[in-house]
Backbone as JSON, one array per atom type, in Angstrom:
{
  "sequence": "QVQLVESGGGLVQAGGSLRLSCVASEGTFSTYAMGWFRQAPGKEREFVAAISKTGRSTNYADSVKGRFTISRDNAKNTVYLQMSSLKSEDTAVYYCAAGRNTGAVATRYEYWGQGTQVTVSS",
  "N": [[-47.27, 129.67, -26.95], [-45.58, 132.46, -28.03], [-42.36, 133.47, -28.73], [-40.5, 136.4, -29.11], [-37.78, 137.97, -30.62], [-35.93, 140.79, -30.88], [-33.59, 142.58, -32.94], [-30.86, 144.59, -34.21], [-30.83, 147.2, -33.41], [-29.13, 150.26, -32.38], [-26.59, 152.84, -32.35], [-26.92, 155.73, -34.25], [-26.32, 158.37, -36.57], [-28.21, 161.38, -36.99], [-30.36, 161.45, -39.78], [-29.46, 159.11, -40.78], [-29.78, 155.5, -41.32], [-31.39, 152.49, -40.18], [-32.04, 149.0, -39.82], [-34.37, 147.12, -38.24], [-34.93, 143.87, -36.92], [-37.14, 141.19, -36.15], [-37.48, 138.13, -34.84], [-39.56, 135.34, -34.69], [-40.32, 132.63, -32.53], [-42.29, 130.88, -32.95], [-43.84, 128.5, -35.04], [-46.16, 129.09, -36.31], [-46.14, 131.63, -37.28], [-47.18, 133.04, -39.46], [-49.84, 133.3, -38.9], [-50.19, 135.43, -37.3], [-50.73, 138.89, -36.9], [-48.44, 141.6, -37.0], [-46.66, 144.05, -35.12], [-44.85, 147.12, -34.56], [-43.69, 148.96, -31.85], [-42.69, 151.74, -29.83], [-40.8, 153.13, -27.09], [-39.86, 155.94, -25.47], [-37.63, 157.44, -23.05], [-39.34, 158.31, -20.11], [-41.72, 158.55, -21.41], [-44.87, 157.32, -22.73], [-45.5, 154.07, -24.16], [-45.63, 153.93, -27.68], [-47.36, 153.53, -30.78], [-45.85, 152.43, -33.8], [-45.72, 151.03, -36.33], [-47.61, 148.64, -38.28], [-48.4, 145.39, -39.58], [-50.26, 143.23, -41.65], [-51.27, 139.72, -41.48], [-50.65, 138.49, -43.9], [-49.05, 140.34, -45.03], [-49.97, 142.12, -46.85], [-51.28, 144.38, -46.06], [-50.52, 147.41, -44.48], [-49.88, 149.8, -41.86], [-49.07, 153.01, -40.5], [-47.7, 155.16, -37.96], [-48.26, 158.65, -37.98], [-45.98, 160.11, -37.5], [-43.86, 158.66, -38.52], [-44.42, 158.03, -41.06], [-43.58, 157.59, -44.44], [-40.91, 157.51, -43.87], [-40.28, 155.19, -42.48], [-40.48, 151.66, -43.03], [-42.4, 148.8, -42.8], [-42.13, 145.3, -43.02], [-42.47, 141.8, -43.81], [-41.31, 138.39, -43.63], [-42.62, 135.52, -44.01], [-41.64, 132.97, -44.37], [-39.32, 133.01, -43.01], [-40.08, 133.58, -40.49], [-39.99, 136.24, -39.62], [-40.18, 139.72, -38.96], [-39.64, 142.99, -40.18], [-38.31, 146.3, -39.67], [-37.6, 148.89, -41.49], [-35.81, 151.76, -41.15], [-35.41, 155.06, -42.05], [-33.91, 158.28, -42.72], [-33.53, 159.14, -40.08], [-34.37, 160.74, -36.99], [-33.59, 162.7, -34.07], [-35.7, 162.5, -32.34], [-36.62, 159.97, -32.77], [-35.33, 158.32, -31.1], [-35.47, 155.66, -28.9], [-36.62, 152.72, -27.13], [-37.33, 150.0, -29.09], [-39.99, 147.84, -29.75], [-41.19, 144.7, -30.88], [-44.32, 143.14, -31.63], [-46.84, 140.61, -31.45], [-50.02, 139.63, -32.6], [-53.46, 138.52, -32.89], [-54.96, 140.18, -34.41], [-54.35, 143.02, -36.39], [-53.33, 146.41, -35.66], [-53.24, 149.69, -34.1], [-53.26, 149.8, -31.41], [-51.85, 148.92, -28.4], [-52.86, 146.96, -26.68], [-54.07, 145.11, -28.3], [-52.26, 143.26, -28.96], [-50.69, 140.18, -28.21], [-48.23, 139.07, -27.61], [-44.89, 140.03, -26.84], [-41.65, 141.31, -27.65], [-38.36, 141.74, -26.14], [-37.29, 144.14, -26.64], [-35.26, 146.58, -28.4], [-32.64, 148.9, -28.37], [-32.65, 152.04, -29.9], [-30.72, 154.7, -30.78], [-30.48, 157.97, -31.78], [-28.25, 160.27, -32.78], [-27.83, 163.78, -32.77]],
  "CA": [[-46.48, 130.83, -26.52], [-44.68, 132.98, -29.06], [-41.22, 134.27, -28.25], [-40.05, 137.35, -30.12], [-36.45, 138.49, -30.32], [-35.56, 141.89, -31.75], [-32.18, 142.9, -33.12], [-30.61, 145.62, -35.22], [-30.75, 148.54, -32.85], [-27.79, 150.8, -32.2], [-26.39, 154.28, -32.38], [-26.81, 156.21, -35.62], [-26.43, 159.82, -36.68], [-29.44, 161.89, -37.61], [-30.34, 161.31, -41.23], [-29.02, 157.77, -41.12], [-30.76, 154.41, -41.44], [-31.22, 151.24, -39.46], [-33.09, 148.02, -40.05], [-34.65, 146.25, -37.11], [-35.5, 142.56, -37.23], [-37.79, 140.51, -35.03], [-37.67, 136.73, -35.19], [-40.51, 134.64, -33.84], [-40.0, 131.23, -32.31], [-43.47, 130.1, -33.26], [-43.96, 128.09, -36.43], [-47.4, 129.62, -36.89], [-45.91, 133.07, -37.4], [-48.03, 133.63, -40.49], [-51.2, 133.49, -38.38], [-50.17, 136.6, -36.44], [-50.4, 140.24, -37.33], [-47.26, 142.06, -36.28], [-46.55, 145.49, -34.95], [-43.69, 147.73, -33.9], [-43.98, 150.05, -30.94], [-41.47, 152.28, -29.23], [-40.97, 153.85, -25.84], [-38.76, 156.82, -25.12], [-37.56, 157.65, -21.6], [-40.32, 159.21, -19.56], [-42.92, 158.62, -22.26], [-45.62, 156.08, -22.87], [-45.24, 153.29, -25.37], [-46.44, 154.43, -28.79], [-47.42, 152.75, -32.01], [-44.99, 152.85, -34.91], [-46.17, 150.46, -37.61], [-48.21, 147.32, -38.17], [-48.52, 144.68, -40.84], [-51.21, 142.13, -41.55], [-50.69, 138.36, -41.49], [-50.11, 138.18, -45.23], [-48.15, 141.41, -45.44], [-50.59, 142.96, -47.88], [-51.79, 145.61, -45.47], [-49.65, 148.04, -43.48], [-50.24, 151.15, -41.44], [-47.97, 153.7, -39.83], [-47.93, 156.39, -37.23], [-47.98, 159.82, -38.82], [-44.63, 160.61, -37.24], [-42.85, 157.87, -39.23], [-44.89, 157.76, -42.42], [-42.66, 158.05, -45.47], [-39.52, 157.29, -43.44], [-40.15, 153.82, -42.0], [-41.2, 150.64, -43.79], [-42.54, 147.51, -42.15], [-42.29, 144.19, -43.95], [-42.34, 140.51, -43.14], [-40.97, 137.22, -44.42], [-43.23, 134.43, -43.25], [-40.8, 131.79, -44.49], [-38.24, 133.16, -42.03], [-40.68, 133.96, -39.2], [-39.34, 137.5, -39.29], [-40.73, 141.01, -39.36], [-38.59, 144.0, -40.26], [-38.66, 147.72, -39.68], [-36.55, 149.69, -42.13], [-35.94, 153.15, -40.69], [-34.56, 155.98, -42.8], [-34.02, 159.7, -42.35], [-33.78, 159.1, -38.64], [-34.31, 161.99, -36.25], [-33.29, 162.49, -32.66], [-36.94, 162.11, -31.65], [-36.86, 158.54, -32.96], [-34.61, 157.61, -30.05], [-36.4, 154.92, -28.05], [-36.55, 151.27, -27.2], [-38.31, 149.52, -30.07], [-40.52, 146.52, -29.43], [-42.12, 144.08, -31.81], [-45.43, 142.5, -30.96], [-47.64, 139.71, -32.28], [-51.4, 139.5, -32.18], [-54.35, 137.9, -33.88], [-55.49, 141.24, -35.27], [-53.45, 144.16, -36.48], [-53.89, 147.65, -35.18], [-52.32, 150.63, -33.47], [-53.46, 149.77, -29.96], [-50.95, 147.92, -27.83], [-53.6, 145.88, -26.02], [-54.5, 144.13, -29.29], [-51.15, 142.33, -29.19], [-50.58, 139.22, -27.12], [-46.84, 138.7, -27.31], [-43.96, 141.13, -27.0], [-40.23, 141.07, -27.51], [-37.71, 142.4, -25.02], [-36.94, 145.49, -27.08], [-33.91, 146.9, -28.85], [-32.44, 150.34, -28.22], [-32.24, 152.85, -31.04], [-30.31, 156.03, -30.35], [-30.15, 158.82, -32.91], [-27.51, 161.45, -32.31], [-28.05, 164.94, -33.65]],
  "C": [[-45.51, 131.22, -27.62], [-43.59, 133.79, -28.41], [-40.71, 135.12, -29.4], [-38.71, 137.93, -29.69], [-36.09, 139.56, -31.36], [-34.04, 142.03, -31.85], [-32.06, 144.04, -34.13], [-30.55, 147.03, -34.69], [-29.31, 148.99, -32.71], [-27.78, 152.3, -32.21], [-26.18, 154.71, -33.83], [-26.94, 157.73, -35.62], [-27.76, 160.21, -37.32], [-29.3, 161.87, -39.12], [-29.95, 159.93, -41.69], [-30.16, 156.76, -41.15], [-30.38, 153.24, -40.56], [-32.33, 150.29, -39.9], [-33.2, 147.12, -38.82], [-35.26, 144.95, -37.62], [-36.14, 141.99, -35.97], [-38.1, 139.1, -35.5], [-38.59, 136.07, -34.18], [-40.14, 133.17, -33.73], [-41.09, 130.31, -32.83], [-43.56, 129.77, -34.74], [-45.2, 128.61, -37.1], [-47.32, 131.14, -37.04], [-46.87, 133.73, -38.37], [-49.48, 133.83, -40.05], [-51.3, 134.72, -37.48], [-49.95, 137.88, -37.24], [-49.25, 140.72, -36.46], [-47.23, 143.58, -36.2], [-45.22, 145.88, -34.35], [-44.19, 148.9, -33.06], [-42.64, 150.58, -30.42], [-41.8, 153.03, -27.96], [-39.71, 154.63, -25.54], [-38.76, 157.05, -23.61], [-38.59, 158.67, -21.14], [-41.6, 159.34, -20.36], [-43.62, 157.27, -22.3], [-45.24, 155.36, -24.16], [-46.17, 153.77, -26.48], [-46.31, 153.53, -30.01], [-46.49, 153.32, -33.06], [-45.53, 152.35, -36.24], [-46.76, 149.08, -37.34], [-48.35, 146.71, -39.55], [-49.44, 143.49, -40.64], [-50.5, 140.78, -41.68], [-50.04, 138.02, -42.83], [-49.08, 139.2, -45.69], [-48.75, 142.36, -46.45], [-51.02, 144.31, -47.35], [-50.82, 146.12, -44.41], [-50.26, 149.36, -43.05], [-49.15, 151.7, -40.54], [-48.47, 154.86, -38.99], [-47.55, 157.56, -38.14], [-46.53, 160.29, -38.68], [-43.54, 159.86, -38.02], [-43.23, 157.62, -40.69], [-43.94, 158.37, -43.44], [-41.19, 157.85, -45.12], [-39.28, 155.84, -43.03], [-40.97, 152.89, -42.89], [-41.22, 149.34, -43.02], [-42.75, 146.45, -43.22], [-42.13, 142.89, -43.17], [-41.97, 139.43, -44.15], [-41.48, 136.02, -43.64], [-42.42, 133.14, -43.33], [-39.67, 131.81, -43.45], [-38.76, 133.54, -40.65], [-40.15, 135.31, -38.71], [-40.13, 138.7, -39.8], [-39.62, 142.05, -39.26], [-39.17, 145.4, -40.1], [-37.46, 148.46, -40.26], [-36.79, 151.15, -41.78], [-34.93, 154.01, -41.43], [-34.81, 157.4, -42.34], [-34.3, 159.84, -40.86], [-33.55, 160.46, -38.0], [-34.03, 161.68, -34.79], [-34.53, 162.04, -31.89], [-37.34, 160.66, -31.9], [-36.13, 157.69, -31.92], [-35.59, 156.97, -29.08], [-35.98, 153.46, -28.02], [-37.68, 150.81, -28.11], [-38.69, 148.08, -29.76], [-41.34, 145.98, -30.61], [-43.16, 143.31, -31.01], [-46.22, 141.66, -31.96], [-49.05, 139.6, -31.72], [-52.26, 138.9, -33.28], [-54.92, 138.92, -34.84], [-54.55, 142.43, -35.25], [-54.12, 145.41, -35.94], [-52.83, 148.48, -34.49], [-52.4, 150.64, -31.95], [-52.67, 148.62, -29.37], [-51.69, 146.72, -27.22], [-54.13, 144.84, -27.0], [-53.46, 143.04, -29.51], [-50.92, 141.46, -27.95], [-49.15, 138.97, -26.67], [-45.92, 139.85, -27.67], [-42.53, 140.65, -26.89], [-39.66, 141.87, -26.36], [-37.27, 143.82, -25.36], [-35.49, 145.61, -27.52], [-33.76, 148.41, -28.87], [-32.0, 150.95, -29.55], [-31.93, 154.24, -30.52], [-29.85, 156.82, -31.57], [-29.48, 160.08, -32.37], [-27.68, 162.59, -33.32], [-26.75, 165.7, -33.89]]
}
């Protein structure tokens, strides 16, 4: 069982930046692909970014491409989401997820964090 704990959310003005972190309890963190998803009020959960087990491969939703960067530090059991040029439409609860295979589909991920709120004021 992998436990994931996100942090780094908060209130930021449009155009600002935030870095989210997700720490995994599991020592085999490097065997999991990781993803970030988000869910805004009244909307379905949507894919944001994903990174392979080694970190060599990443992919992003079109809506965040060029603004967000996903990275990981396997020595620290941590995955990051650096968010820049934030927009009001980025407001959501952000979740990290771990799975055996990377991808943009939520059902590919086995373990989920509790989420961290990101609010972008315009």
